[in-house]
Short mmCIF file of C-alpha atoms and ligand atoms in Angstrom, two decimals:
data_model
loop_
_atom_site.label_atom_id
_atom_site.label_comp_id
_atom_site.label_asym_id
_atom_site.label_seq_id
_atom_site.Cartn_x
_atom_site.Cartn_y
_atom_site.Cartn_z
CA MET Y 232 71.92 123.64 132.50
CA ARG Y 233 70.11 119.71 131.59
CA ILE Y 234 68.76 120.03 127.98
CA VAL Y 235 66.85 117.57 126.02
CA LEU Y 236 66.82 118.14 122.29
CA LEU Y 237 63.81 116.25 120.61
CA GLY Y 238 63.28 115.83 117.27
CA PRO Y 239 62.58 113.55 114.29
CA PRO Y 240 65.70 112.01 112.55
CA GLY Y 241 67.25 114.86 110.10
CA ALA Y 242 66.01 117.60 112.23
CA GLY Y 243 69.32 118.93 113.21
CA LYS Y 244 69.73 117.71 116.58
CA GLY Y 245 73.35 116.73 116.16
CA THR Y 246 74.48 120.28 114.65
CA GLN Y 247 72.52 122.03 117.21
CA ALA Y 248 74.08 120.09 119.94
CA LYS Y 249 77.32 120.51 118.97
CA ARG Y 250 76.77 124.48 118.92
CA ILE Y 251 75.12 124.11 122.34
CA THR Y 252 78.64 122.34 123.59
CA ASP Y 253 80.79 124.92 122.16
CA ALA Y 254 78.99 128.36 123.55
CA TYR Y 255 77.95 126.90 126.70
CA ASN Y 256 80.75 124.00 127.62
CA ILE Y 257 78.35 121.52 128.49
CA PRO Y 258 79.10 118.06 127.03
CA HIS Y 259 76.97 116.61 124.23
CA LEU Y 260 75.48 113.29 125.05
CA SER Y 261 74.32 111.65 122.20
CA THR Y 262 73.04 108.19 122.41
CA GLY Y 263 73.22 107.33 118.77
CA ASP Y 264 77.29 107.88 119.47
CA MET Y 265 77.16 105.92 122.33
CA LEU Y 266 75.67 103.28 120.99
CA ARG Y 267 77.53 103.38 117.33
CA ALA Y 268 80.59 102.99 119.71
CA ALA Y 269 79.14 100.17 121.26
CA ALA Y 270 78.15 98.32 118.00
CA SER Y 271 81.71 98.36 117.02
CA ALA Y 272 82.79 96.13 119.61
CA GLU Y 273 83.51 92.54 118.39
CA THR Y 274 81.02 90.96 121.13
CA ASN Y 275 77.34 89.47 120.29
CA ILE Y 276 75.92 92.70 122.46
CA GLY Y 277 77.98 94.63 120.04
CA LYS Y 278 76.63 92.82 116.62
CA LYS Y 279 73.27 92.86 117.86
CA VAL Y 280 73.12 96.62 118.51
CA LYS Y 281 74.71 97.02 115.07
CA GLU Y 282 72.07 95.15 113.11
CA THR Y 283 69.19 96.84 114.74
CA MET Y 284 70.76 100.34 114.22
CA ALA Y 285 71.07 99.13 110.77
CA SER Y 286 67.55 98.56 110.39
CA GLY Y 287 66.46 101.88 112.09
CA LYS Y 288 64.84 99.96 114.73
CA LEU Y 289 65.23 101.56 118.13
CA VAL Y 290 67.88 99.56 120.60
CA PRO Y 291 66.69 97.82 123.61
CA ASP Y 292 65.75 99.96 126.59
CA PRO Y 293 68.20 98.34 128.93
CA LEU Y 294 71.22 98.86 126.98
CA VAL Y 295 70.52 102.29 126.12
CA ARG Y 296 69.64 103.17 129.87
CA ALA Y 297 72.79 101.52 131.36
CA ALA Y 298 74.96 103.60 128.47
CA VAL Y 299 72.94 106.91 129.46
CA ILE Y 300 73.33 106.23 133.33
CA GLU Y 301 77.13 105.74 132.72
CA ARG Y 302 77.73 108.77 130.80
CA ILE Y 303 75.67 110.94 133.03
CA ALA Y 304 77.73 110.06 136.24
CA GLN Y 305 81.19 111.24 134.39
CA SER Y 306 82.26 114.11 135.97
CA ASP Y 307 82.06 116.59 132.67
CA ALA Y 308 78.03 116.25 133.09
CA ARG Y 309 77.54 116.85 136.67
CA HIS Y 310 76.50 120.40 135.98
CA GLY Y 311 74.55 120.18 132.47
CA PHE Y 312 74.68 118.38 129.51
CA VAL Y 313 72.82 118.46 126.07
CA LEU Y 314 70.96 114.95 125.40
CA ASP Y 315 70.57 114.26 121.90
CA GLY Y 316 68.47 110.92 121.27
CA PHE Y 317 67.14 110.00 124.44
CA PRO Y 318 64.92 109.59 126.01
CA ARG Y 319 63.18 108.24 122.93
CA THR Y 320 60.25 106.46 124.39
CA ILE Y 321 57.95 107.47 127.17
CA SER Y 322 59.43 104.68 129.16
CA GLN Y 323 62.70 106.04 128.94
CA ALA Y 324 61.11 109.25 129.99
CA VAL Y 325 59.68 108.02 133.12
CA THR Y 326 63.03 106.02 133.85
CA PHE Y 327 65.02 109.41 133.23
CA ASP Y 328 62.82 111.52 135.39
CA ASP Y 329 63.53 108.83 138.13
CA LEU Y 330 66.75 108.96 137.58
CA LEU Y 331 67.24 113.04 137.65
CA HIS Y 332 65.21 112.59 140.62
CA THR Y 333 67.31 110.53 142.83
CA GLU Y 334 70.15 112.87 141.78
CA GLY Y 335 68.12 115.57 143.13
CA VAL Y 336 68.15 117.32 139.94
CA GLU Y 337 65.96 118.79 136.88
CA LEU Y 338 65.55 118.99 133.19
CA ASP Y 339 65.78 123.10 132.40
CA HIS Y 340 64.95 122.59 129.17
CA VAL Y 341 63.34 120.06 126.61
CA ILE Y 342 63.65 121.98 122.98
CA GLU Y 343 61.68 120.27 120.25
CA LEU Y 344 63.17 120.97 116.98
CA HIS Y 345 59.93 121.18 114.67
CA VAL Y 346 60.31 119.67 110.85
CA ASP Y 347 57.60 118.09 108.57
CA GLU Y 348 57.80 114.60 107.91
CA GLU Y 349 57.93 115.32 104.43
CA VAL Y 350 61.42 116.91 104.29
CA LEU Y 351 63.01 114.66 106.56
CA LEU Y 352 63.76 111.94 103.89
CA ASP Y 353 64.98 114.52 101.42
CA ARG Y 354 67.23 115.81 104.25
CA ILE Y 355 68.95 112.83 105.09
CA VAL Y 356 69.44 111.61 101.38
CA THR Y 357 70.99 114.52 100.90
CA ARG Y 358 73.33 114.43 104.01
CA ALA Y 359 74.29 110.84 103.03
CA ARG Y 360 75.07 111.79 99.41
CA GLU Y 361 77.26 114.82 100.73
CA ALA Y 362 79.05 112.67 102.83
CA ALA Y 363 79.67 110.16 100.48
CA GLN Y 364 81.05 113.03 97.72
CA ALA Y 365 83.10 114.41 100.46
CA GLY Y 366 84.91 111.01 101.10
CA GLY Y 367 83.25 110.54 104.86
CA ALA Y 368 81.52 107.63 106.01
CA VAL Y 369 77.88 106.97 105.13
CA ARG Y 370 75.73 106.14 108.40
CA THR Y 371 74.48 102.36 107.61
CA ASP Y 372 71.34 103.40 108.48
CA ASP Y 373 71.22 106.64 106.48
CA ASN Y 374 69.29 104.65 103.62
CA HIS Y 375 65.51 104.62 102.39
CA GLU Y 376 64.58 101.75 104.05
CA ALA Y 377 66.11 102.10 107.63
CA LEU Y 378 64.91 105.87 107.39
CA LYS Y 379 61.53 105.11 106.95
CA VAL Y 380 62.16 102.84 109.87
CA ARG Y 381 63.43 105.33 111.77
CA ILE Y 382 60.68 107.95 110.70
CA ASP Y 383 57.75 105.47 111.70
CA ALA Y 384 59.71 104.80 115.16
CA TYR Y 385 59.72 108.86 115.63
CA ARG Y 386 56.03 109.15 114.67
CA GLU Y 387 54.99 106.22 116.80
CA GLN Y 388 57.48 106.18 120.02
CA THR Y 389 59.10 109.82 120.44
CA ALA Y 390 56.63 112.15 119.25
CA PRO Y 391 54.20 111.44 122.25
CA LEU Y 392 57.05 112.96 124.55
CA ILE Y 393 56.28 116.39 123.11
CA ASP Y 394 53.04 116.28 125.10
CA TYR Y 395 54.38 114.47 127.66
CA TYR Y 396 56.97 117.24 128.38
CA ARG Y 397 54.71 120.13 127.76
CA SER Y 398 52.78 118.94 130.35
CA ARG Y 399 55.63 119.26 132.73
CA ASN Y 400 56.16 122.52 131.74
CA VAL Y 401 59.61 122.01 130.11
CA LEU Y 402 59.05 121.85 126.67
CA LYS Y 403 60.08 124.66 124.14
CA SER Y 404 59.46 124.41 120.07
CA VAL Y 405 61.69 125.89 117.56
CA ASP Y 406 60.93 126.10 114.13
CA GLY Y 407 63.54 123.06 112.73
CA LEU Y 408 62.92 124.54 109.02
CA GLN Y 409 64.79 127.94 109.34
CA PRO Y 410 68.17 128.55 108.45
CA VAL Y 411 70.87 126.54 110.89
CA ASP Y 412 72.04 129.83 112.47
CA SER Y 413 68.25 131.14 113.15
CA VAL Y 414 67.72 128.09 114.87
CA THR Y 415 70.91 128.11 117.22
CA GLU Y 416 69.62 131.61 117.68
CA GLN Y 417 66.59 131.10 118.83
CA ILE Y 418 67.73 128.14 121.40
CA PHE Y 419 70.43 130.22 122.77
CA GLN Y 420 67.68 132.67 123.26
CA ILE Y 421 65.70 130.36 125.01
CA MET Y 422 68.70 129.33 127.04
CA GLU Y 423 69.24 132.70 128.27
CA LEU Y 424 66.16 133.77 128.95
CA PHE Y 425 65.25 130.94 130.97
CA ASP Y 426 68.33 130.19 132.55
CA SER Y 427 67.64 128.83 136.07
CA SER Y 428 71.16 129.22 137.39
CA VAL Y 429 70.03 133.06 137.36
CA PRO Y 430 68.33 133.77 140.40
CA ASN Y 431 64.67 134.74 140.32
CA THR Y 432 64.42 134.89 136.56
CA ARG Y 433 60.94 135.73 136.09
CA SER Y 434 60.71 138.51 138.52
CA THR Y 435 59.72 142.21 137.35
CA ASN Y 436 62.49 143.42 139.59
CA ALA Y 437 65.08 145.42 137.56
CA SER Y 438 68.02 144.13 139.47
CA THR Y 439 66.95 140.19 138.99
CA LEU Y 440 67.20 140.96 134.93
CA PRO Y 441 67.70 137.61 133.27
CA ARG Y 442 71.33 137.33 131.89
CA GLY Y 443 71.50 139.24 128.36
CA CYS Y 444 68.23 141.12 128.71
CA SER Y 445 68.75 144.95 128.89
CA LYS Y 446 64.76 145.68 130.08
CA ARG Y 447 62.60 143.94 132.14
CA TRP Y 448 60.69 140.80 132.28
CA SER Y 449 57.86 139.21 133.83
CA GLN Y 450 55.55 136.09 134.38
CA THR Y 451 55.16 134.38 131.42
CA SER Y 452 55.80 130.84 129.96
CA ALA Y 453 56.73 130.49 126.10
CA THR Y 454 56.31 127.18 125.08
CA SER Y 455 56.23 127.31 121.59
CA ALA Y 456 58.48 129.45 119.34
CA GLN Y 457 55.38 131.96 118.50
CA GLN Y 458 55.05 132.74 121.37
CA PHE Y 459 58.70 133.19 122.32
CA SER Y 460 59.03 135.35 119.42
CA SER Y 461 55.97 137.55 120.65
CA ILE Y 462 57.39 137.71 124.18
CA MET Y 463 60.70 139.01 122.45
CA GLN Y 464 58.91 141.52 120.81
CA ALA Y 465 56.60 142.76 123.51
CA GLU Y 466 56.75 146.11 124.90
CA PRO Y 467 59.00 146.50 127.93
CA GLY Y 468 57.20 149.18 129.33
CA ARG Y 469 54.02 147.39 129.49
CA GLY Y 470 55.61 145.17 132.10
CA TYR Y 471 56.44 142.12 130.02
CA GLY Y 472 58.89 140.87 127.86
CA CYS Y 473 62.58 140.73 127.64
CA VAL Y 474 64.86 142.71 125.09
CA LEU Y 475 67.98 141.32 124.60
CA ARG Y 476 71.16 143.47 124.94
P1 ADP N 565 68.79 109.73 114.15
O1 ADP N 565 67.86 110.46 115.26
O2 ADP N 565 69.22 110.60 113.46
O3 ADP N 565 67.77 108.99 114.00
P2 ADP N 565 71.00 108.59 116.34
O4 ADP N 565 72.39 108.88 116.07
O5 ADP N 565 70.01 109.72 117.47
O6 ADP N 565 70.37 109.22 114.70
O7 ADP N 565 70.20 107.50 116.33
C1 ADP N 565 70.66 106.57 115.69
C2 ADP N 565 70.28 105.08 115.71
O8 ADP N 565 70.52 104.56 117.36
C3 ADP N 565 68.56 105.12 116.05
O9 ADP N 565 68.02 104.48 115.16
C4 ADP N 565 68.44 103.79 116.93
O10 ADP N 565 68.55 102.35 116.32
C5 ADP N 565 69.60 104.08 117.98
N1 ADP N 565 69.19 104.73 119.10
C6 ADP N 565 70.01 106.24 119.29
N2 ADP N 565 69.17 106.50 120.84
C7 ADP N 565 68.38 105.54 120.95
C8 ADP N 565 67.77 105.52 122.40
N3 ADP N 565 67.28 106.49 123.06
N4 ADP N 565 66.66 104.31 122.45
C9 ADP N 565 66.36 103.31 121.15
N5 ADP N 565 67.36 103.09 120.46
C10 ADP N 565 68.43 104.48 120.09
#
């Protein structure tokens, strides 16, 4: 299963990606982590990446693209991955589509963790403070100044991807303000219900029920958390909806 997690800094992408990795045994590909590794190298490129990341701006496309192409080609990512932090611009998304197309594969889900901007600053400042109190490392870009740049970059360059993927029918939205476990539960439900590895997932035929469903399911396309939960509550007797076991 190939999944992209979309959402602003502080939305919880990293946390949810790790949970998906543990539950479904697909690798977590974080461009932030890849670039932080590149930044730790004492090379000219490493220094440049480090500077850019500390400022909160986006690292130039060719570098990110190269890192993603290299990582996705590794054997553990052949049958699936959860991507966190990429694509982050329309241009990266178009390049990524081309790459997947060349490989003859496609994205199963782009899951947006929706969080209002006002709470992001607070969340990240708290995260940095807690990391410091626990004696852990605080990210060089988890400060007010860089955070504002990161949030602006999200609004201007990444948020347009929501419409981009919605128009391709792969977008699902989850309310990222819910408790962490509820967000995870909703993501898992999306993955189970729309599991493309289950043949004819959208059939009403009982013999082709999607994994995790005890009742029948029919043609529908949930593209928002609200729609999704109404599908979950729908009466199976009416010929639509999937009731989880
Ligand atoms: P967050 O989502 O909390 O901002 P990440 O770890 O995903 O954190 O990203 C940290 C930084 O890494 C970004 O601010 C940016 O400088 C760089 N980065 C990560 N992914 C990309 C990308 N796809 N394109 C450009 N820069 C990126």
